Amino acid sequence: FFSSRRRHTRFKCDWSSDVCSSDLDFGAMAKSMGLHGETVKDPKDLGAAYRRALDVVKKGEPALVDVWAQPRG
């Protein structure tokens, strides 16, 4: 959703900010608010993280999986 290279054309604003370009851990942020949150930095851990998150969602609770990926181009 956020990208340091993308502009929101309807409102003519630049989405570039410290939130977009920093190393914020959204998984930890979700946990700090009492939600299920995980941060995945290694692709081999992604499947298990999604399964855990889906188990939480099936119980009617929110879950967040923050996946870190390399930027393209």
PDB file of C-alpha atoms in Angstrom:
ATOM      1  CA  PHE A   1       0.000   0.000   0.000  1.00  0.00           C
ATOM      2  CA  PHE A   2       2.692   2.486   0.915  1.00  0.00           C
ATOM      3  CA  SER A   3       5.554   3.110  -1.420  1.00  0.00           C
ATOM      4  CA  SER A   4       8.252   5.724  -1.303  1.00  0.00           C
ATOM      5  CA  ARG A   5       8.103   5.922  -5.109  1.00  0.00           C
ATOM      6  CA  ARG A   6       4.320   6.219  -5.490  1.00  0.00           C
ATOM      7  CA  ARG A   7       2.235   9.377  -5.394  1.00  0.00           C
ATOM      8  CA  HIS A   8      -1.456   9.480  -4.633  1.00  0.00           C
ATOM      9  CA  THR A   9      -2.727  11.270  -7.732  1.00  0.00           C
ATOM     10  CA  ARG A  10      -6.232  12.152  -6.494  1.00  0.00           C
ATOM     11  CA  PHE A  11      -4.946  14.260  -3.619  1.00  0.00           C
ATOM     12  CA  LYS A  12      -1.616  15.214  -5.208  1.00  0.00           C
ATOM     13  CA  CYS A  13       0.322  14.137  -2.146  1.00  0.00           C
ATOM     14  CA  ASP A  14       3.556  12.252  -1.726  1.00  0.00           C
ATOM     15  CA  TRP A  15       3.248   9.102   0.391  1.00  0.00           C
ATOM     16  CA  SER A  16       6.993   9.157   1.065  1.00  0.00           C
ATOM     17  CA  SER A  17       7.632   9.465   4.765  1.00  0.00           C
ATOM     18  CA  ASP A  18       9.546   7.938   7.618  1.00  0.00           C
ATOM     19  CA  VAL A  19       6.710   5.417   8.028  1.00  0.00           C
ATOM     20  CA  CYS A  20       7.236   4.165   4.491  1.00  0.00           C
ATOM     21  CA  SER A  21      10.990   4.155   4.381  1.00  0.00           C
ATOM     22  CA  SER A  22      11.888   3.020   7.888  1.00  0.00           C
ATOM     23  CA  ASP A  23      12.234  -0.434   9.381  1.00  0.00           C
ATOM     24  CA  LEU A  24       9.043  -0.327  11.442  1.00  0.00           C
ATOM     25  CA  ASP A  25       8.017  -3.726  12.778  1.00  0.00           C
ATOM     26  CA  PHE A  26       4.268  -3.787  12.154  1.00  0.00           C
ATOM     27  CA  GLY A  27       4.027  -7.296  13.632  1.00  0.00           C
ATOM     28  CA  ALA A  28       5.389  -6.017  16.937  1.00  0.00           C
ATOM     29  CA  MET A  29       3.145  -2.970  16.701  1.00  0.00           C
ATOM     30  CA  ALA A  30       0.078  -5.212  16.313  1.00  0.00           C
ATOM     31  CA  LYS A  31       1.181  -7.287  19.326  1.00  0.00           C
ATOM     32  CA  SER A  32       1.556  -4.122  21.391  1.00  0.00           C
ATOM     33  CA  MET A  33      -2.130  -3.415  20.702  1.00  0.00           C
ATOM     34  CA  GLY A  34      -3.210  -6.873  21.809  1.00  0.00           C
ATOM     35  CA  LEU A  35      -3.563  -8.377  18.334  1.00  0.00           C
ATOM     36  CA  HIS A  36      -1.883 -11.367  16.752  1.00  0.00           C
ATOM     37  CA  GLY A  37       1.105  -9.977  14.903  1.00  0.00           C
ATOM     38  CA  GLU A  38       4.139 -11.539  13.271  1.00  0.00           C
ATOM     39  CA  THR A  39       7.020 -10.204  11.224  1.00  0.00           C
ATOM     40  CA  VAL A  40       8.468 -12.476   8.560  1.00  0.00           C
ATOM     41  CA  LYS A  41      11.908 -11.702   7.157  1.00  0.00           C
ATOM     42  CA  ASP A  42      12.819 -15.170   5.858  1.00  0.00           C
ATOM     43  CA  PRO A  43      10.658 -16.649   3.051  1.00  0.00           C
ATOM     44  CA  LYS A  44      10.858 -20.135   4.570  1.00  0.00           C
ATOM     45  CA  ASP A  45       8.943 -18.831   7.617  1.00  0.00           C
ATOM     46  CA  LEU A  46       6.079 -17.363   5.600  1.00  0.00           C
ATOM     47  CA  GLY A  47       3.869 -20.443   5.308  1.00  0.00           C
ATOM     48  CA  ALA A  48       3.879 -21.169   9.034  1.00  0.00           C
ATOM     49  CA  ALA A  49       3.199 -17.515   9.850  1.00  0.00           C
ATOM     50  CA  TYR A  50       0.187 -17.465   7.514  1.00  0.00           C
ATOM     51  CA  ARG A  51      -1.156 -20.702   9.009  1.00  0.00           C
ATOM     52  CA  ARG A  52      -0.906 -19.263  12.530  1.00  0.00           C
ATOM     53  CA  ALA A  53      -2.593 -16.059  11.401  1.00  0.00           C
ATOM     54  CA  LEU A  54      -5.395 -17.973   9.684  1.00  0.00           C
ATOM     55  CA  ASP A  55      -5.987 -19.995  12.849  1.00  0.00           C
ATOM     56  CA  VAL A  56      -6.449 -16.731  14.737  1.00  0.00           C
ATOM     57  CA  VAL A  57      -8.766 -15.292  12.065  1.00  0.00           C
ATOM     58  CA  LYS A  58     -10.896 -18.458  12.082  1.00  0.00           C
ATOM     59  CA  LYS A  59     -11.540 -17.766  15.773  1.00  0.00           C
ATOM     60  CA  GLY A  60     -12.895 -14.338  14.831  1.00  0.00           C
ATOM     61  CA  GLU A  61      -9.857 -12.322  15.895  1.00  0.00           C
ATOM     62  CA  PRO A  62      -7.736 -10.022  13.723  1.00  0.00           C
ATOM     63  CA  ALA A  63      -4.226 -10.984  12.675  1.00  0.00           C
ATOM     64  CA  LEU A  64      -1.413  -9.159  10.922  1.00  0.00           C
ATOM     65  CA  VAL A  65       1.553 -10.688   9.103  1.00  0.00           C
ATOM     66  CA  ASP A  66       4.228  -8.145   8.215  1.00  0.00           C
ATOM     67  CA  VAL A  67       6.273  -9.579   5.338  1.00  0.00           C
ATOM     68  CA  TRP A  68       9.608  -7.939   4.600  1.00  0.00           C
ATOM     69  CA  ALA A  69      10.645  -8.206   0.957  1.00  0.00           C
ATOM     70  CA  GLN A  70      13.376  -6.791  -1.221  1.00  0.00           C
ATOM     71  CA  PRO A  71      12.307  -3.822  -3.335  1.00  0.00           C
ATOM     72  CA  ARG A  72      12.183  -4.362  -7.084  1.00  0.00           C
ATOM     73  CA  GLY A  73      13.861  -2.304  -9.722  1.00  0.00           C
TER      74      GLY A  73
END
